[in-house]
Structures are given as structure tokens and as C-alpha cells.
Coordinates of C-alpha atoms and ligand atoms in Angstrom, one line a residue:
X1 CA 0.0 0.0 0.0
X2 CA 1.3 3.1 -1.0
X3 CA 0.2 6.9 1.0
X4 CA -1.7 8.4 -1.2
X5 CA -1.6 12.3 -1.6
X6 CA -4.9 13.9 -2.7
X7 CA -4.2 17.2 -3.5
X8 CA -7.3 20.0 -4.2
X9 CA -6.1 21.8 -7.5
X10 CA -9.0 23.3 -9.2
X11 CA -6.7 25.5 -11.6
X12 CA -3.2 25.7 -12.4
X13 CA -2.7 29.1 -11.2
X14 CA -2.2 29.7 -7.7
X15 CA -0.9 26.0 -7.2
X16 CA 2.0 26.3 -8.8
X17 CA 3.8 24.4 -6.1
X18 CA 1.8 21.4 -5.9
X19 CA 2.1 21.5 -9.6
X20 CA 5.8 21.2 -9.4
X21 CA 5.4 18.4 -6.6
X22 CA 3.2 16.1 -9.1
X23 CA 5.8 17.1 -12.0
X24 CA 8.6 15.9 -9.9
X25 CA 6.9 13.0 -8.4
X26 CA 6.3 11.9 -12.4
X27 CA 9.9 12.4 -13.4
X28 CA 10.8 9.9 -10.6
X29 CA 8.8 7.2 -11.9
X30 CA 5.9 7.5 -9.9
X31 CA 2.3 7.5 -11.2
X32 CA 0.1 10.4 -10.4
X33 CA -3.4 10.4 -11.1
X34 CA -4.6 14.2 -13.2
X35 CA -8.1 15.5 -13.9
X36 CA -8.4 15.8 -18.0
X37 CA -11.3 17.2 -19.7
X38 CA -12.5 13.7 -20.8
X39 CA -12.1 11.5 -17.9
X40 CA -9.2 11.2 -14.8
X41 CA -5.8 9.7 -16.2
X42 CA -3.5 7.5 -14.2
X43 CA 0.2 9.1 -15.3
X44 CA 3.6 7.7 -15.4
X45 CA 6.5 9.2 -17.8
X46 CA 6.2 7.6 -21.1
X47 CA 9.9 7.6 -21.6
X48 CA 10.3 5.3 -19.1
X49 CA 10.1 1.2 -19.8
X50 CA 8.4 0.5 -16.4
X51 CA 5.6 3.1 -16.9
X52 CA 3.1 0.9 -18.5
X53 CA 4.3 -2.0 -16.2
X54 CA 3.5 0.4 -13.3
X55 CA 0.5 1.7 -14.8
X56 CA -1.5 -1.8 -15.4
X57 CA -0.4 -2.8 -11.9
X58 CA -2.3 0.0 -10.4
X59 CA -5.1 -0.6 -12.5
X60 CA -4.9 -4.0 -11.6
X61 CA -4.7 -6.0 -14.8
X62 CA -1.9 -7.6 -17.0
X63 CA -2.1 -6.2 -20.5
X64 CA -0.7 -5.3 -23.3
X65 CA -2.9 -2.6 -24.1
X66 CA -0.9 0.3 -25.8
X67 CA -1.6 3.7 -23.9
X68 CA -1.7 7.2 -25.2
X69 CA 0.9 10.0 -24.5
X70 CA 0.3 12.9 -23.2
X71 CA 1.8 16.4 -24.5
X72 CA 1.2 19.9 -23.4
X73 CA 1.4 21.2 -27.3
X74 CA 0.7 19.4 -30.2
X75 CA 4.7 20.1 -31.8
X76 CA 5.3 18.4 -28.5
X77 CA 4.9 14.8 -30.4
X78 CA 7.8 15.5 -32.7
X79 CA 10.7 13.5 -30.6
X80 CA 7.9 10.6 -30.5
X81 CA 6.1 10.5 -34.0
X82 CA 6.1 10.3 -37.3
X83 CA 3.9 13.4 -37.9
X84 CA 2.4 14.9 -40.9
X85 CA 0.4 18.1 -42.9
X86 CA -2.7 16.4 -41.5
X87 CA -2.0 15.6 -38.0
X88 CA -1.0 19.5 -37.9
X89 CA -4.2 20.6 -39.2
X90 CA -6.2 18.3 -37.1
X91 CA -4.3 19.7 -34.4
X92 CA -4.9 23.2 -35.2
X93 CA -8.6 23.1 -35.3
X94 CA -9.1 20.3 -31.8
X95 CA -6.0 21.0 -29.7
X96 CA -5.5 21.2 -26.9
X97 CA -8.7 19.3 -26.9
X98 CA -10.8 15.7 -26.5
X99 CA -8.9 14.1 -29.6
X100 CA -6.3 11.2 -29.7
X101 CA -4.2 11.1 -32.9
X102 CA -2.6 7.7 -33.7
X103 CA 1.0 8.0 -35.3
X104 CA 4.0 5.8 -36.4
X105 CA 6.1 5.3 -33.7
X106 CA 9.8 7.1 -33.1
X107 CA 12.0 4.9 -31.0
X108 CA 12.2 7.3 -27.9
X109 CA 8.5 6.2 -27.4
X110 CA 9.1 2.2 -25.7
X111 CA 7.3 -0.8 -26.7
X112 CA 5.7 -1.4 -23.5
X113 CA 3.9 1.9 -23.5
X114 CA 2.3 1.1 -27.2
X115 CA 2.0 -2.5 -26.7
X116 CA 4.8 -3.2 -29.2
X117 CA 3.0 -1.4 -32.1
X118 CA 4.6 0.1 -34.2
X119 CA 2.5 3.2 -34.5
X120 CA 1.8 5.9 -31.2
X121 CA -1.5 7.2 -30.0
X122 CA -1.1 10.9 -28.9
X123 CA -3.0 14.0 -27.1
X124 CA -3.1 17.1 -26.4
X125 CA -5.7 17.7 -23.1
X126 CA -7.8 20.8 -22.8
X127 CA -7.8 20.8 -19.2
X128 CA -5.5 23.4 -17.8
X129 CA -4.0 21.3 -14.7
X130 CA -3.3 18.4 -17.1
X131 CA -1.7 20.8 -19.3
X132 CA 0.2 22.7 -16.4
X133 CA 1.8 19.3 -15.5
X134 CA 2.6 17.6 -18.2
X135 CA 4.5 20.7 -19.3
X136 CA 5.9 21.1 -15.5
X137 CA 6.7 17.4 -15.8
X138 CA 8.6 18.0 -19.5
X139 CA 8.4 14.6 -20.1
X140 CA 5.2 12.9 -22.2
X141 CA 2.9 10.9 -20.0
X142 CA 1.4 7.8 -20.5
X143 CA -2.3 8.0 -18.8
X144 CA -4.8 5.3 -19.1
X145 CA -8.1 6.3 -17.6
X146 CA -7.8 6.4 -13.7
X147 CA -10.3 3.3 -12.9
X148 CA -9.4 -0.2 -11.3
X149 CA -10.5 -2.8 -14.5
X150 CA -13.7 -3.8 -14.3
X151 CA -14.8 0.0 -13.6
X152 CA -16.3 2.8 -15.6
X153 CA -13.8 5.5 -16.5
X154 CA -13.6 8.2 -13.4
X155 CA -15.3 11.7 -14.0
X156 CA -14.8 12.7 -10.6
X157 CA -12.0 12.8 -7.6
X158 CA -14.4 10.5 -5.9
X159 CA -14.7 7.8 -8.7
X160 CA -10.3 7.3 -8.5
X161 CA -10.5 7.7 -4.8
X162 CA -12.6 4.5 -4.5
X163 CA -10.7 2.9 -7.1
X164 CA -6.7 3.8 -6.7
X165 CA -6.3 5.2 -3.0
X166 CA -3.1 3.3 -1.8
X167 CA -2.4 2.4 -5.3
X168 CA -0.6 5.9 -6.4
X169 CA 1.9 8.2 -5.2
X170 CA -0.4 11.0 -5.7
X171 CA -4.3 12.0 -7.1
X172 CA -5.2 15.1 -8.4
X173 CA -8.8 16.3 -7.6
X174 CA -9.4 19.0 -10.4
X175 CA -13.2 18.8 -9.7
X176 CA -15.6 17.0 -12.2
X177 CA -14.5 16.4 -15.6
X178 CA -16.0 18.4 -18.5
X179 CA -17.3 15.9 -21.1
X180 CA -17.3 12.7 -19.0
X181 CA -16.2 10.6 -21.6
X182 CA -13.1 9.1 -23.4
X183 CA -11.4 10.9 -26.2
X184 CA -12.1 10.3 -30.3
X185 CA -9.2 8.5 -31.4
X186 CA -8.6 8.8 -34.9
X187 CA -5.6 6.9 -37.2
X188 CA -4.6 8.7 -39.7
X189 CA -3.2 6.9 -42.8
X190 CA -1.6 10.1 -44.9
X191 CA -4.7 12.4 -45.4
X192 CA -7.7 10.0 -44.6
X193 CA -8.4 8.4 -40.8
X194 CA -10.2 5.6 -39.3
X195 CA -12.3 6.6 -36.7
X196 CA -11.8 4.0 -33.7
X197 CA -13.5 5.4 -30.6
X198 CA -16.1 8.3 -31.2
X199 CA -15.6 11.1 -28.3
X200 CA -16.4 15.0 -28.3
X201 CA -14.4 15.7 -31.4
X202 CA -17.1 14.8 -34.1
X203 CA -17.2 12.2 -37.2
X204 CA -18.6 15.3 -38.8
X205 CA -16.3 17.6 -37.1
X206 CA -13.1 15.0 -38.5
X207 CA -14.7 15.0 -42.1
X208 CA -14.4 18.4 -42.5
X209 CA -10.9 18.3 -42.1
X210 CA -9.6 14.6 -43.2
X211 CA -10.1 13.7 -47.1
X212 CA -12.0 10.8 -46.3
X213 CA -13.1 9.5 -42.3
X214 CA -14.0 5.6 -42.0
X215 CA -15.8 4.5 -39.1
X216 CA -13.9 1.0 -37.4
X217 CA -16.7 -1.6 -37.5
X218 CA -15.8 -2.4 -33.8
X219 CA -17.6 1.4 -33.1
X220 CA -21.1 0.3 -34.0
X221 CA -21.1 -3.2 -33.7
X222 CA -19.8 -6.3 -32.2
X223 CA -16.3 -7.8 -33.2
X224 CA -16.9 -11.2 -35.0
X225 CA -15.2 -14.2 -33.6
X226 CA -11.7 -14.5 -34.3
X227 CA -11.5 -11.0 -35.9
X228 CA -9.1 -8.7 -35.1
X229 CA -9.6 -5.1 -34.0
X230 CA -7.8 -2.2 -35.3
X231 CA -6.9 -1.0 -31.7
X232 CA -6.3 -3.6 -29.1
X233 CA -8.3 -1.8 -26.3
X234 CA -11.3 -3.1 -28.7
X235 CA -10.6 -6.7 -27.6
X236 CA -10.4 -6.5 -23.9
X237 CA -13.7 -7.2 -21.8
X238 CA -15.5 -3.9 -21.4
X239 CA -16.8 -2.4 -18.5
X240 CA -20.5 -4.4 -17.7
X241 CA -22.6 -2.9 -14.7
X242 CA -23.6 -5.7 -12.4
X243 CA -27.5 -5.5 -13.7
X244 CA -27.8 -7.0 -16.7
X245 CA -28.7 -3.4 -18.8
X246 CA -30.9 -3.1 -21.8
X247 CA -31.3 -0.5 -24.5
X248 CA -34.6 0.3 -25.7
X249 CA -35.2 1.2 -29.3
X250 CA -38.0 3.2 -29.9
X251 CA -40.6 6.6 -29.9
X252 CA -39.4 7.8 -26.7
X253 CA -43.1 8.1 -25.4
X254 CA -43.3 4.5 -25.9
X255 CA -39.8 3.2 -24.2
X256 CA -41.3 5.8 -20.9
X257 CA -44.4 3.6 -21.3
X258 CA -42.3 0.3 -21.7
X259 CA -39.9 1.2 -18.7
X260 CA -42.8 2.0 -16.8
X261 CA -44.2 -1.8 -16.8
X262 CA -41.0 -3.2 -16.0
X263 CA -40.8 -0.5 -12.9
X264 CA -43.1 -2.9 -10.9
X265 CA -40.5 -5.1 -10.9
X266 CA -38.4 -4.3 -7.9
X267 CA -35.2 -5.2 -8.9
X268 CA -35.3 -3.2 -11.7
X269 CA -33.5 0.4 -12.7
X270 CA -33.9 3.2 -15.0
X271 CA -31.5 5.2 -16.9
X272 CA -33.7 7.8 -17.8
X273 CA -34.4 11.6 -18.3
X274 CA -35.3 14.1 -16.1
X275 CA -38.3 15.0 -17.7
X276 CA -40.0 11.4 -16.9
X277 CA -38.8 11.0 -13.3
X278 CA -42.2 12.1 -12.2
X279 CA -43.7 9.6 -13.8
X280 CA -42.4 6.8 -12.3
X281 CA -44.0 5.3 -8.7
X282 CA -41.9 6.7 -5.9
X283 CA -39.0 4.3 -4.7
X284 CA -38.1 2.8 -8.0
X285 CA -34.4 3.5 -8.6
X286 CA -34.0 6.0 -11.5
X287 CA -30.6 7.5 -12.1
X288 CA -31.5 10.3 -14.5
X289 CA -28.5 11.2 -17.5
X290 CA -30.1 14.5 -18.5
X291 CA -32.5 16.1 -19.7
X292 CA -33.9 14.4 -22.9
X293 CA -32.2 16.8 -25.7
X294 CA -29.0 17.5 -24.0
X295 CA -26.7 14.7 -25.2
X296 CA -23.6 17.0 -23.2
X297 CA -25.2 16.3 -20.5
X298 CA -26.0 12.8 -20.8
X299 CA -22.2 11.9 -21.7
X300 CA -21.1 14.0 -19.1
X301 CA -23.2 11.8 -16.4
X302 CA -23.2 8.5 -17.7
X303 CA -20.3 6.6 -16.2
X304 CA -21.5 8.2 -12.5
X305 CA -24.6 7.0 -13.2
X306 CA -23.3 3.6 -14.1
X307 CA -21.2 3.7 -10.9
X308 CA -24.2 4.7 -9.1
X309 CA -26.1 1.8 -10.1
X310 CA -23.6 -0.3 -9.3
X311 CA -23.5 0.7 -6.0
X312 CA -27.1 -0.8 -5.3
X313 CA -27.1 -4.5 -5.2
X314 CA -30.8 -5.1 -5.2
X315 CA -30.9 -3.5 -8.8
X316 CA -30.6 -6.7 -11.4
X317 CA -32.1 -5.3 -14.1
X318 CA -31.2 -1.8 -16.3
X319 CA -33.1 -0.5 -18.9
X320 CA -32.2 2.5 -21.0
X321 CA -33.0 4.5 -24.2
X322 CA -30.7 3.9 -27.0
X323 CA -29.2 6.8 -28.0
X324 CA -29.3 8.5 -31.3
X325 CA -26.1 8.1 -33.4
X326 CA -25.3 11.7 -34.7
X327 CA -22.8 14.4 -33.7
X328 CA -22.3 13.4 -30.1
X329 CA -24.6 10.7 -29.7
X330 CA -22.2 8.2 -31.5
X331 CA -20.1 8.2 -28.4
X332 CA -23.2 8.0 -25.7
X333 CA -24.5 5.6 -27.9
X334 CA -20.9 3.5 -28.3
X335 CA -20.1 3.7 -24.5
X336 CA -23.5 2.7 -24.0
X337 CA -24.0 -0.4 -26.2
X338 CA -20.5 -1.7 -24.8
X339 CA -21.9 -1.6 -21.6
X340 CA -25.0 -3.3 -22.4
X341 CA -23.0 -5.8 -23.8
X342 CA -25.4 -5.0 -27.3
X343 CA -28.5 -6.2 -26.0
X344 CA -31.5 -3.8 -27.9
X345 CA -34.7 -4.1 -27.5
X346 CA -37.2 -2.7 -29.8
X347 CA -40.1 -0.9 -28.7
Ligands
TXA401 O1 -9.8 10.7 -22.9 C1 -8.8 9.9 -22.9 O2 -8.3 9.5 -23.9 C2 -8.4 9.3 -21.5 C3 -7.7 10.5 -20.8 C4 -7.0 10.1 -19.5 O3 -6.7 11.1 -21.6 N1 -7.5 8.2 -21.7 C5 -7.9 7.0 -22.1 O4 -6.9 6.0 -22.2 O5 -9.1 6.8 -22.4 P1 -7.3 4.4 -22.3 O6 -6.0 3.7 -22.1 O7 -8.3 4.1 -21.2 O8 -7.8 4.2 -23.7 C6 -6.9 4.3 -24.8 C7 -7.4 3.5 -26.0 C8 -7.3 2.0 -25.8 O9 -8.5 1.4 -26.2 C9 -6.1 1.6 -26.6 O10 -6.3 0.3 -27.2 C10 -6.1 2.7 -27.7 O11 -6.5 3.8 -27.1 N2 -4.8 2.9 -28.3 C11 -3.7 3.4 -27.7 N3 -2.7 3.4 -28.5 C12 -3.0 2.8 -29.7 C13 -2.4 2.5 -30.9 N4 -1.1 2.8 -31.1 N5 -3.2 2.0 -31.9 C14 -4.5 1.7 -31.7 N6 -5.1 2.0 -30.6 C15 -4.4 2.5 -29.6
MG402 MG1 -9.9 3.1 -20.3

């Protein structure tokens, strides 16, 4: 068991000496968990060969997952990538920002932090205390989301806190986290990319700037046997809440009237809207993502809600709407399936 220091830093400025503390404790080795404005990453330096050793430890699973490095300026990637004309532009229009670019590799970048590919997934966070240490630290850092496996991704102090106290030097609570869900990762192949997890950054948004934006099979729907993914992290076991969870596929009016049947079941939960909370009987156990039109919102609340759930054991059953697939929605909806393990109901 390690002491774990949780530091308070809401912003950079003003806390310039914890800061410096963190930056250090990273440059020695150590891991220190950071508040991004996706989700809560678990750093280590990713020049160093025993990051990603250290890294999965903490998280608590063997793998050979390749992690992304993080940089406080897009140019920043040059010692560690192969970049190019389109990497800079997508750069120029979503960084610092809630985008993943996948690269060749350079050398200084070691095998165990991409998994031994040959190619190097890299970002640029928004969030100013990410971006005040990893430019304190001056080193790139590897950061995994900050949950023990098994877990939603953290979008709160409180979420890494039950997960890695005693597991890391150091945890950084920046407050909640902005968009509450993973980054888009795109690879780029010269001026085209292949979409391979859908985040804030848009499909849309990517078009405008890639010649041409394919969307990896493993986004929308489930891996056949024996194929193999375009980025290992598709091939692990997702995240499953301990209810079995269903998405309902239908006129919203008539999902509210199909959830509302199943609500005199009492072991079963809702994953609903604000706007129908009245309706259901008092007691049933409704953890509400948003209002209906605000997909923000939704993302942003979704793993705590998920956590939530899985705090109540007496809930074996989850119902949910299926999201729409446009602008945002594609990454509610792809979090969201994952975690229903693809089980849709229509309505
Ligand atoms: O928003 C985020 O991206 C957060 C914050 C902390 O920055 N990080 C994050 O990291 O979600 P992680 O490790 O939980 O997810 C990274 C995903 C994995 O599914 C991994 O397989 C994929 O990125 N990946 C990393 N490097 C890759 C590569 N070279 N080629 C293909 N996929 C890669
Ligand atoms: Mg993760």
C-alpha cells in the first residue's frame, strides 16, 4: 500500500507548487493520477520502460494494451512520432482538446507503453491542470483512464479515490470532468483516418478536415469471432454494470411507457431523463443522465450513473434508451452499447 496524496487543485494558477510536486513525483517514476477534460488519467513518464508496467499494476490487470501520451502542445509529439500536414491541421482546429491522434512510432517512445506497435496514440488535453503538469513534468505521460479494471472511467475525484487510493503516489482532484467521456481516437493513414473510438471531437467535425473518415466496424457493432480489431483496447472485456442493462429502441413516449411496466419489478432500474422521473411510482431506482435533448449532459453523467447503479445491489435489471447516433450521440451511444454488452430491445 502506497500513502496516497490527494491534493485539491481546481486550476493551475495559484498551485503552482503542488504542480511542481506532481511534475517531480512523475519524473521519478511514480504515477500520479490528473483531472483531464474527458475523464481522470493515471500518469507515469512515457519515456520510461516500467511506466506501462507500473500503470496496469495499479489498474490492476496484466495487458498489453498500448496507452496514449500525453503532451502539453501538439509540436510536443515531434521527438515521439512520425507526424504529418494532416496531424497538424487536425491539431490546429481540436487541440489542446478531447482528440487522440494515432501516429507511427519514433523509438524514444518504448514498446511497453504502445503494446509493441509500431504506431503511437497521442493528445493534447484541454484541461489546464493536465496541461500545467505535463508541461511542469517535461516529459510525455502515458495516462490510461484512472479506474481499477472492471470500472467505468472516473469523472470525478471521488470515482479514482474508490478505485486507486493506496495504489498511487499522488491524485489530483481537479473537480468534475467536462465531457465525461473518453477521447475520439482517430488513425490517420496520410490524409484519410479511421475513426476507432467516437468522443467529443465529431465524425462530422473530423470529415471536414480529413479527405476521407472511415468508421472502425468495432464502433457500432460487435467484433466477430476470431477478428481482429484495429486498436487492441477493442478486444479487452469492457466495463458491464452488475444488472444486466438493456437499451430500448423506440418513440421515446413509448420506451417511458415500456420502462414504466417493467418499474413494478423491484429489482429493476432506469437510466432515464429528467423529464420522466415524475412519472415513475416513488421508490423505483431512477438515475436520470439529463434532460432528454441534452446529449452533453448525458455523456457527461453516464459513467457516474453507471457507478451509481452499481452501488445498489438489489438492482438486477437496467433499462435505457438507445441513443441517437449523430454528432455526439455516437459516443453515448458507443459507450453505452459496450456496456450493455449490445443487448436492444425494440419498442
Ligand atoms: O480521454 C482519454 O483518452 C483518456 C484520458 C485520460 O486522456 N485516456 C484513455 O486512455 O481513455 P485508455 O488507455 O483508457 O484508452 C486508450 C485507448 C485504448 O483502447 C487503446 O487500445 C487505444 O486507445 N490505443 C492506444 N494506442 C493505440 C495505438 N497505437 N493503436 C491503436 N489503438 C491505440
Ligand atoms: Mg480506459
Amino acid at each position: 500500500m502506497l500513502q496516497t496524496e490527494i491534493l485539491r487543485v481546481p486550476s493551475p494558477i495559484g498551485h503552482e507548487a503542488e504542480i511542481a510536486r506532481a511534475a517531480a513525483l512523475l519524473r521519478r517514476g511514480e504515477l500520479v493520477v490528473f483531472p483531464t477534460e474527458t475523464v481522470y488519467g493515471i500518469g507515469g513518464n512515457a519515456t520510461d520502460e516500467n511506466a506501462a508496467r507500473a500503470i496496469y499494476a495499479a489498474k490492476g490487470r496484466p495487458s498489453d494494451n498500448p496507452l496514449i501520451i500525453h503532451i502539453a502542445r501538439p509540436e510536443d509529439a515531434e521527438p515521439y512520432a512520425v507526424t504529418s500536414e494532416t496531424y497538424y491541421a487536425l491539431a490546429k482546429t481540436f487541440m489542446p482538446g478531447p482528440l487522440t491522434v494515432i501516429l507511427p512510432r519514433k523509438d524514444t517512445v518504448p514498446l511497453s507503453v504502445t503494446g509493441g506497435l509500431e504506431t503511437v496514440a497521442v493528445r493534447c488535453p484541454a484541461h489546464p491542470v493536465a496541461n500545467a503538469l505535463i508541461a511542469a513534468a517535461g516529459v510525455p505521460i502515458a495516462a490510461p483512464s484512472a479506474n481499477r479494471s472492471g470500472k467505468p472511467s472516473p469523472t470525478c475525484a471521488a470515482h479514482v479515490i474508490e478505485d486507486l487510493d493506496g495504489r498511487v503516489s499522488m491524485i489530483i482532484d481537479g473537480g468534475e470532468c467536462e465531457f465525461g467521456l473518453e477521447s475520439t481516437i482517430i488513425k490517420l493513414d496520410g490524409d484519410e483516418g479511421t475513426l476507432l473510438r467516437p468522443g467529443a471531437v465529431t465524425y462530422d467535425a473530423l470529415c471536414r478536415i480529413c479527405r476521407r473518415v472511415q468508421i472502425a466496424p468495432a464502433v457500432l457493432s460487435m467484433l466477430a469471432e476470431g477478428e481482429r480489431p484495429i486498436s487492441p483496447g477493442m478486444k479487452y472485456r469492457h466495463y458491464a454494470p452488475n444488472a444486466a442493462l438493456t437499451l430500448l429502441d423506440g418513440d421515446a413516449d413509448r420506451v417511458l411507457d415500456y420502462m414504466l411496466e417493467q418499474a413494478k419489478q423491484p429489482d429493476t432500474g432506469f437510466l432515464c431523463y429528467d423529464e420522466e422521473c415524475a412519472h415513475f411510482p416513488a421508490g423505483t431506482p431512477l438515475f436520470s443522465l439529463g434532460p432528454r435533448n441534452d446529449l452533453r449532459v448525458q455523456s457527461k453523467r453516464l459513467f457516474a450513473a453507471l457507478r451509481l447503479a452499481d452501488g445498489c445491489p438489489a438492482i438486477r435489471k437496467l433499462y435505457a434508451h438507445l441513443p441517437p447516433k449523430e454528432g455526439l450521440g455516437l459516443a453515448l451511444y458507443n459507450r453505452i452499447l459496450r456496456a450493455a454488452a449490445h443487448q436492444i430491445r425494440k419498442i
